[in-house]
Amino acid sequence: MDSRHQPQRQCVGCRKVRPKTELLRFVSRPSAEAVFDREGRLEGRGFYLCPGEQCFVKAYKNKRVRSSYFRKREQVNELIYEVREELSNMIKEDLIRCKKTAYLKDGLREEKTVREDDLVLYCGDNPPDEKVGTHTAARAGGAKVYRLPEGCECSSTWLIVSSECPIAPRLAMNLQKYDLLSSKGLAR
Ligand SMILES: [Zn+2]
């Protein structure tokens, strides 16, 4: 994707400017509680954060940001939890939509059909050797590999979502955000 033509926003935590779609949007409330804007459409004064715990903590440590958006340190943890839950729900909803189409395939049965830019999704509780096999097969085909959030109902060890699926870009972005928010910080 060409990032030059995408709207850019600044993270209030690390101050880096990134494409809007890669960031999480929040809306501040008069009670100084930030609310996650999952669809990016809520009205009100908004701010953006990278999907990384470090940026949430940095935002809280900044007095000016804190006074506008957070009262208590616990709110930061609550917010991270809330965002992860919302992202997980969105991913599950998108998977259900994909299941109704021919864009979602069983990775074990259709391994050889993986193509460049397809999404390869695996469940977190698979044996490690399975994961290695999945990564190797998918990466060789140029696919993007993502771990599914816990609690996703998977019919197979791994799934393939065709790059032609209209919701594949949104699904990929939410999976990436979920993964970054589940691990420590943002590795770049
Ligand atoms: Zn940031």
Coordinates of N, CA and C and ligand atoms in Angstrom, one line a residue:
M1 N 0.8 -1.2 0.0 CA 0.0 0.0 0.0 C 0.9 1.3 0.0
D2 N 0.5 2.2 -0.8 CA 1.3 3.5 -0.8 C 0.8 4.4 0.3
S3 N 1.7 4.6 1.3 CA 1.4 5.4 2.5 C 1.4 6.9 2.2
R4 N 1.9 7.3 1.1 CA 2.0 8.8 0.9 C 0.7 9.5 0.6
H5 N -0.3 8.7 0.2 CA -1.6 9.3 -0.1 C -2.6 9.0 0.9
Q6 N -2.2 8.4 2.0 CA -3.1 8.2 3.1 C -3.1 9.3 4.1
P7 N -4.2 9.6 4.7 CA -4.2 10.7 5.8 C -3.3 10.2 6.9
Q8 N -2.5 11.2 7.4 CA -1.6 10.9 8.5 C -2.0 11.5 9.8
R9 N -1.7 10.9 10.9 CA -2.1 11.4 12.2 C -0.9 11.2 13.2
Q10 N -0.9 12.0 14.2 CA 0.2 11.8 15.2 C -0.3 11.1 16.5
C11 N 0.6 10.2 16.9 CA 0.3 9.5 18.2 C 0.6 10.4 19.3
V12 N -0.3 10.5 20.3 CA -0.1 11.4 21.4 C 0.9 10.8 22.4
G13 N 1.3 9.6 22.2 CA 2.2 8.9 23.1 C 3.6 9.2 22.6
C14 N 4.0 8.6 21.5 CA 5.4 8.7 21.0 C 5.6 9.9 20.1
R15 N 4.5 10.5 19.7 CA 4.6 11.7 18.8 C 4.9 11.4 17.3
K16 N 5.0 10.1 17.0 CA 5.3 9.8 15.6 C 4.1 10.0 14.8
V17 N 4.3 10.3 13.5 CA 3.2 10.5 12.6 C 3.1 9.2 11.7
R18 N 2.0 8.7 11.7 CA 1.7 7.4 10.9 C 0.4 7.5 10.1
P19 N 0.3 6.6 9.1 CA -1.0 6.6 8.5 C -2.2 6.4 9.5
K20 N -3.2 7.1 9.3 CA -4.4 7.1 10.3 C -4.9 5.7 10.5
T21 N -4.9 4.9 9.4 CA -5.4 3.5 9.5 C -4.6 2.6 10.4
E22 N -3.3 2.9 10.7 CA -2.5 2.1 11.5 C -2.6 2.5 13.0
L23 N -3.3 3.6 13.3 CA -3.5 4.1 14.6 C -4.8 3.7 15.2
L24 N -4.9 3.8 16.5 CA -6.2 3.7 17.2 C -6.7 5.0 17.5
R25 N -8.0 5.2 17.2 CA -8.6 6.6 17.5 C -9.4 6.5 18.8
F26 N -9.3 7.5 19.6 CA -10.1 7.7 20.8 C -10.8 9.0 20.9
V27 N -11.9 9.0 21.6 CA -12.6 10.3 21.8 C -12.6 10.6 23.3
S28 N -12.3 11.8 23.6 CA -12.3 12.2 25.0 C -13.7 12.6 25.5
R29 N -14.0 12.2 26.7 CA -15.3 12.6 27.3 C -15.1 13.6 28.4
P30 N -16.1 14.4 28.7 CA -15.9 15.4 29.7 C -15.4 14.9 31.1
S31 N -15.7 13.6 31.3 CA -15.2 13.0 32.6 C -13.7 12.6 32.5
A32 N -13.0 13.0 31.4 CA -11.6 12.7 31.2 C -11.4 11.2 31.0
E33 N -12.4 10.5 30.5 CA -12.2 9.1 30.2 C -12.2 9.0 28.7
A34 N -11.2 8.3 28.2 CA -11.0 8.1 26.8 C -11.9 6.9 26.3
V35 N -12.6 7.1 25.2 CA -13.4 6.0 24.7 C -12.8 5.6 23.3
F36 N -12.6 4.3 23.2 CA -12.1 3.7 21.9 C -13.2 3.9 20.8
D37 N -12.7 4.5 19.7 CA -13.6 4.7 18.5 C -13.3 3.6 17.5
R38 N -14.0 2.5 17.6 CA -13.6 1.3 16.8 C -13.9 1.5 15.3
E39 N -14.9 2.3 15.0 CA -15.2 2.5 13.5 C -14.5 3.8 13.0
G40 N -14.0 4.6 13.9 CA -13.4 5.8 13.5 C -14.4 6.9 13.2
R41 N -15.6 6.8 13.7 CA -16.6 7.7 13.3 C -17.3 8.5 14.5
L42 N -16.8 8.2 15.7 CA -17.4 8.9 16.8 C -17.2 10.4 16.8
E43 N -18.2 11.2 17.2 CA -18.0 12.6 17.2 C -17.3 13.0 18.5
G44 N -16.7 14.2 18.4 CA -16.0 14.7 19.6 C -14.5 14.9 19.4
R45 N -13.8 15.4 20.4 CA -12.4 15.7 20.2 C -11.7 14.3 20.3
G46 N -11.0 14.1 19.2 CA -10.3 12.8 19.1 C -8.8 12.9 19.3
F47 N -8.2 11.8 19.6 CA -6.8 11.7 19.6 C -6.4 10.3 19.2
Y48 N -5.1 10.1 18.8 CA -4.6 8.8 18.3 C -3.5 8.3 19.1
L49 N -3.5 6.9 19.1 CA -2.3 6.2 19.8 C -1.9 5.1 18.9
C50 N -0.6 4.8 18.9 CA -0.1 3.6 18.2 C -0.7 2.4 19.0
P51 N -0.9 1.2 18.3 CA -1.4 0.1 19.0 C -0.2 -0.6 19.7
G52 N 0.3 0.0 20.8 CA 1.4 -0.5 21.6 C 1.2 0.0 23.0
E53 N 1.4 -0.9 24.0 CA 1.3 -0.5 25.4 C 2.1 0.7 25.7
Q54 N 3.4 0.7 25.2 CA 4.3 1.8 25.5 C 3.7 3.2 25.2
C55 N 3.0 3.3 24.1 CA 2.4 4.6 23.7 C 1.3 5.0 24.7
F56 N 0.5 4.1 25.2 CA -0.5 4.4 26.1 C 0.1 4.9 27.4
V57 N 1.2 4.3 27.8 CA 1.9 4.7 29.1 C 2.5 6.0 28.9
K58 N 3.2 6.2 27.7 CA 3.8 7.5 27.4 C 2.8 8.7 27.4
A59 N 1.6 8.4 26.9 CA 0.5 9.4 26.9 C 0.1 9.7 28.3
Y60 N 0.1 8.7 29.1 CA -0.3 9.0 30.5 C 0.7 9.8 31.3
K61 N 2.0 9.5 30.9 CA 3.1 10.2 31.6 C 3.2 11.7 31.2
N62 N 2.6 12.0 30.1 CA 2.6 13.4 29.6 C 1.5 14.1 30.3
K63 N 1.9 15.1 31.2 CA 0.9 15.8 32.1 C -0.3 16.4 31.3
R64 N 0.1 17.0 30.2 CA -1.0 17.7 29.4 C -2.0 16.7 28.8
V65 N -1.4 15.7 28.3 CA -2.3 14.6 27.7 C -3.1 14.0 28.8
R66 N -2.5 13.7 29.9 CA -3.2 13.0 31.0 C -4.4 13.8 31.5
S67 N -4.1 15.1 31.7 CA -5.2 15.9 32.2 C -6.4 16.0 31.3
S68 N -6.1 15.8 30.0 CA -7.3 15.9 29.0 C -8.0 14.5 28.9
Y69 N -7.2 13.4 29.0 CA -7.8 12.2 28.6 C -7.8 11.1 29.7
F70 N -7.0 11.2 30.7 CA -6.9 10.1 31.7 C -6.8 10.8 33.1
R71 N -7.6 10.3 34.1 CA -7.5 10.7 35.4 C -6.6 9.8 36.2
K72 N -6.8 8.5 36.0 CA -6.1 7.5 36.9 C -5.3 6.6 36.0
R73 N -4.2 6.1 36.6 CA -3.4 5.1 35.9 C -4.2 3.9 35.5
E74 N -5.1 3.5 36.3 CA -5.9 2.3 36.0 C -6.7 2.4 34.7
Q75 N -7.0 3.7 34.4 CA -7.8 3.9 33.1 C -6.9 3.4 31.9
V76 N -5.6 3.6 32.0 CA -4.8 3.2 30.9 C -4.9 1.7 30.7
N77 N -4.8 0.9 31.8 CA -4.9 -0.5 31.7 C -6.3 -1.0 31.2
E78 N -7.3 -0.3 31.7 CA -8.7 -0.6 31.3 C -8.8 -0.4 29.8
L79 N -8.3 0.7 29.4 CA -8.4 1.1 28.0 C -7.7 0.1 27.1
I80 N -6.5 -0.3 27.4 CA -5.8 -1.3 26.6 C -6.7 -2.6 26.6
Y81 N -7.2 -3.0 27.7 CA -8.0 -4.2 27.8 C -9.3 -4.1 26.8
E82 N -9.9 -2.9 27.0 CA -11.1 -2.6 26.2 C -10.8 -2.6 24.7
V83 N -9.7 -2.0 24.3 CA -9.3 -2.0 22.9 C -9.1 -3.4 22.3
R84 N -8.3 -4.2 23.1 CA -8.1 -5.6 22.7 C -9.4 -6.4 22.5
E85 N -10.3 -6.2 23.5 CA -11.6 -6.9 23.4 C -12.3 -6.5 22.1
E86 N -12.3 -5.2 21.8 CA -13.1 -4.6 20.7 C -12.4 -5.1 19.4
L87 N -11.1 -5.1 19.3 CA -10.4 -5.6 18.1 C -10.7 -7.1 17.9
S88 N -10.7 -7.8 19.0 CA -10.9 -9.3 18.9 C -12.4 -9.5 18.4
N89 N -13.3 -8.7 18.9 CA -14.7 -8.8 18.4 C -14.8 -8.5 16.9
M90 N -14.1 -7.4 16.5 CA -14.2 -7.1 15.1 C -13.6 -8.1 14.2
I91 N -12.5 -8.7 14.7 CA -11.9 -9.8 13.9 C -12.8 -11.0 13.8
K92 N -13.5 -11.4 14.9 CA -14.4 -12.5 14.9 C -15.6 -12.2 14.0
E93 N -16.1 -11.0 14.0 CA -17.2 -10.6 13.2 C -16.8 -10.7 11.7
D94 N -15.6 -10.2 11.4 CA -15.1 -10.3 10.0 C -14.9 -11.7 9.5
L95 N -14.5 -12.6 10.5 CA -14.3 -14.0 10.1 C -15.6 -14.7 9.8
I96 N -16.6 -14.3 10.5 CA -18.0 -14.9 10.3 C -18.4 -14.4 8.9
R97 N -18.2 -13.1 8.6 CA -18.5 -12.6 7.2 C -17.8 -13.4 6.1
C98 N -16.5 -13.6 6.4 CA -15.6 -14.4 5.4 C -16.1 -15.8 5.2
K99 N -16.6 -16.4 6.3 CA -17.1 -17.8 6.2 C -18.2 -18.0 5.2
K100 N -19.0 -16.9 5.1 CA -20.1 -17.0 4.2 C -19.7 -16.8 2.7
T101 N -18.5 -16.6 2.5 CA -18.0 -16.4 1.1 C -17.0 -17.6 0.8
A102 N -16.5 -17.6 -0.4 CA -15.5 -18.6 -0.8 C -14.1 -18.1 -0.6
Y103 N -14.0 -16.9 0.0 CA -12.7 -16.3 0.3 C -12.0 -16.9 1.4
L104 N -12.7 -17.6 2.3 CA -12.1 -18.3 3.5 C -11.9 -19.7 3.2
K105 N -10.6 -20.2 3.3 CA -10.3 -21.6 3.0 C -9.6 -22.3 4.1
D106 N -9.7 -23.6 4.1 CA -9.1 -24.4 5.1 C -7.6 -24.5 4.7
G107 N -6.7 -24.1 5.6 CA -5.3 -24.1 5.3 C -4.7 -25.5 5.1
L108 N -5.2 -26.4 5.9 CA -4.6 -27.8 5.8 C -5.0 -28.4 4.4
R109 N -6.2 -28.1 4.0 CA -6.6 -28.8 2.7 C -6.2 -28.0 1.5
E110 N -6.0 -26.7 1.6 CA -5.7 -25.9 0.5 C -4.4 -25.2 0.6
E111 N -3.5 -25.8 1.3 CA -2.1 -25.2 1.5 C -1.5 -24.7 0.2
K112 N -1.7 -25.5 -0.9 CA -1.0 -25.2 -2.1 C -1.6 -24.0 -2.9
T113 N -2.8 -23.6 -2.4 CA -3.4 -22.5 -3.1 C -3.0 -21.1 -2.5
V114 N -2.2 -21.1 -1.5 CA -1.8 -19.8 -0.9 C -1.1 -19.0 -1.9
R115 N -1.5 -17.7 -2.0 CA -0.9 -16.8 -3.0 C -0.4 -15.6 -2.3
E116 N 0.3 -14.8 -3.0 CA 0.9 -13.6 -2.5 C -0.2 -12.7 -2.0
D117 N 0.0 -12.0 -0.9 CA -0.9 -11.1 -0.3 C -2.2 -11.8 0.4
D118 N -2.3 -13.1 0.3 CA -3.3 -13.8 1.0 C -3.0 -13.6 2.5
L119 N -4.1 -13.8 3.4 CA -3.8 -13.7 4.8 C -3.9 -15.2 5.3
V120 N -2.8 -15.5 6.0 CA -2.8 -16.9 6.7 C -3.0 -16.6 8.2
L121 N -4.0 -17.3 8.7 CA -4.4 -17.1 10.1 C -4.2 -18.4 10.8
Y122 N -3.6 -18.4 12.0 CA -3.5 -19.6 12.8 C -3.9 -19.3 14.2
C123 N -4.3 -20.4 14.9 CA -4.8 -20.3 16.2 C -3.6 -20.4 17.2
G124 N -3.7 -19.7 18.3 CA -2.5 -19.6 19.2 C -2.2 -20.9 20.0
D125 N -3.2 -21.8 20.1 CA -2.9 -23.0 20.9 C -2.4 -24.2 20.1
N126 N -2.0 -23.9 18.8 CA -1.5 -25.0 18.0 C -0.1 -25.4 18.5
P127 N 0.2 -26.7 18.2 CA 1.6 -27.1 18.6 C 2.6 -26.2 17.9
P128 N 3.8 -25.9 18.5 CA 4.8 -25.1 17.8 C 5.2 -25.6 16.5
D129 N 5.4 -26.9 16.3 CA 5.9 -27.4 15.0 C 4.9 -27.1 13.9
E130 N 3.6 -27.2 14.3 CA 2.6 -26.8 13.3 C 2.7 -25.4 12.8
K131 N 3.0 -24.5 13.8 CA 3.1 -23.1 13.5 C 4.3 -22.9 12.5
V132 N 5.4 -23.6 12.8 CA 6.6 -23.4 11.9 C 6.2 -23.8 10.5
G133 N 5.5 -25.0 10.4 CA 5.1 -25.5 9.1 C 4.2 -24.5 8.3
T134 N 3.3 -23.9 9.1 CA 2.4 -22.9 8.5 C 3.2 -21.7 8.0
H135 N 4.0 -21.2 8.8 CA 4.8 -20.0 8.4 C 5.6 -20.3 7.2
T136 N 6.3 -21.4 7.2 CA 7.2 -21.7 6.1 C 6.4 -21.8 4.8
A137 N 5.3 -22.5 4.8 CA 4.5 -22.7 3.6 C 3.9 -21.4 3.1
A138 N 3.4 -20.6 4.1 CA 2.8 -19.3 3.7 C 3.8 -18.3 3.3
R139 N 4.9 -18.2 4.0 CA 5.9 -17.1 3.6 C 6.5 -17.4 2.3
A140 N 6.7 -18.7 2.0 CA 7.2 -19.1 0.7 C 6.3 -18.6 -0.4
G141 N 5.0 -18.5 -0.1 CA 4.0 -18.1 -1.1 C 3.8 -16.6 -1.0
G142 N 4.5 -15.9 -0.1 CA 4.4 -14.4 0.0 C 3.1 -14.0 0.7
A143 N 2.5 -14.9 1.5 CA 1.3 -14.5 2.3 C 1.7 -13.8 3.6
K144 N 0.8 -13.1 4.2 CA 1.0 -12.5 5.5 C 0.4 -13.4 6.6
V145 N 1.2 -13.6 7.6 CA 0.8 -14.6 8.6 C 0.4 -13.8 9.9
Y146 N -0.8 -14.2 10.4 CA -1.3 -13.6 11.6 C -1.8 -14.6 12.6
R147 N -1.6 -14.4 13.9 CA -2.1 -15.2 14.9 C -3.5 -14.7 15.3
L148 N -4.5 -15.6 15.4 CA -5.8 -15.2 15.7 C -6.0 -14.9 17.2
P149 N -6.8 -14.0 17.6 CA -7.0 -13.8 19.1 C -7.6 -15.0 19.7
E150 N -7.4 -15.1 21.0 CA -7.9 -16.2 21.8 C -9.4 -16.3 21.7
G151 N -10.0 -17.5 21.7 CA -11.4 -17.6 21.6 C -12.0 -17.6 20.3
C152 N -11.2 -17.5 19.2 CA -11.7 -17.6 17.9 C -12.1 -19.0 17.6
E153 N -13.2 -19.2 17.0 CA -13.6 -20.6 16.7 C -13.1 -21.0 15.4
C154 N -12.0 -21.8 15.4 CA -11.4 -22.2 14.2 C -11.8 -23.6 13.8
S155 N -12.2 -23.8 12.6 CA -12.6 -25.1 12.1 C -11.3 -25.9 11.7
S156 N -10.2 -25.2 11.6 CA -9.0 -25.9 11.1 C -7.8 -25.3 11.8
T157 N -6.6 -26.0 11.7 CA -5.4 -25.5 12.3 C -5.0 -24.1 11.8
W158 N -5.2 -23.9 10.5 CA -5.0 -22.6 10.0 C -5.9 -22.3 8.8
L159 N -6.1 -21.0 8.6 CA -7.1 -20.6 7.6 C -6.4 -19.7 6.6
I160 N -7.0 -19.7 5.4 CA -6.5 -18.7 4.4 C -7.6 -17.8 4.0
V161 N -7.4 -16.5 4.0 CA -8.3 -15.5 3.5 C -7.7 -14.9 2.3
S162 N -8.4 -15.1 1.2 CA -7.9 -14.6 -0.1 C -7.7 -13.1 -0.1
S163 N -6.7 -12.6 -0.8 CA -6.4 -11.2 -0.8 C -7.6 -10.5 -1.6
E164 N -8.4 -11.3 -2.4 CA -9.5 -10.7 -3.1 C -10.7 -10.4 -2.3
C165 N -10.7 -10.9 -1.0 CA -11.8 -10.7 -0.1 C -11.9 -9.2 0.2
P166 N -13.1 -8.6 0.0 CA -13.2 -7.1 0.2 C -12.8 -6.7 1.6
I167 N -13.0 -7.5 2.6 CA -12.7 -7.1 3.9 C -11.3 -7.5 4.4
A168 N -10.5 -8.1 3.5 CA -9.2 -8.6 3.9 C -8.3 -7.5 4.4
P169 N -8.3 -6.3 3.8 CA -7.4 -5.2 4.3 C -7.8 -4.8 5.8
R170 N -9.1 -4.7 6.0 CA -9.5 -4.3 7.4 C -9.2 -5.4 8.4
L171 N -9.4 -6.7 8.0 CA -9.1 -7.8 8.8 C -7.6 -7.8 9.2
A172 N -6.8 -7.6 8.1 CA -5.3 -7.6 8.3 C -4.9 -6.5 9.3
M173 N -5.5 -5.3 9.1 CA -5.1 -4.2 9.9 C -5.5 -4.5 11.4
N174 N -6.7 -5.0 11.6 CA -7.1 -5.3 13.0 C -6.3 -6.4 13.6
L175 N -5.9 -7.4 12.8 CA -5.0 -8.5 13.3 C -3.7 -7.9 13.7
Q176 N -3.2 -7.0 12.9 CA -1.9 -6.4 13.2 C -1.9 -5.6 14.5
K177 N -3.0 -4.8 14.6 CA -3.2 -4.0 15.8 C -3.3 -4.8 17.1
Y178 N -4.1 -5.9 16.9 CA -4.3 -6.8 18.1 C -3.0 -7.4 18.5
D179 N -2.2 -7.8 17.5 CA -0.9 -8.5 17.8 C 0.0 -7.5 18.5
L180 N 0.1 -6.3 18.0 CA 1.0 -5.3 18.6 C 0.6 -4.9 20.0
L181 N -0.7 -4.9 20.2 CA -1.2 -4.5 21.5 C -1.1 -5.6 22.5
S182 N -0.9 -6.8 22.0 CA -0.8 -8.0 22.9 C 0.7 -8.2 23.3
S183 N 1.6 -7.7 22.4 CA 3.0 -7.9 22.8 C 3.5 -6.6 23.3
K184 N 4.7 -6.5 23.7 CA 5.2 -5.3 24.4 C 5.7 -4.3 23.3
G185 N 5.1 -3.1 23.3 CA 5.6 -2.0 22.4 C 5.4 -2.2 21.0
L186 N 6.0 -1.3 20.2 CA 5.9 -1.3 18.8 C 7.3 -1.5 18.2
A187 N 7.6 -2.6 17.5 CA 8.9 -2.9 17.1 C 9.3 -2.1 15.8
R188 N 9.3 -0.8 15.8 CA 9.9 -0.1 14.7 C 10.1 1.4 15.0
Ligands
ZN1 ZN 3.0 6.0 19.4

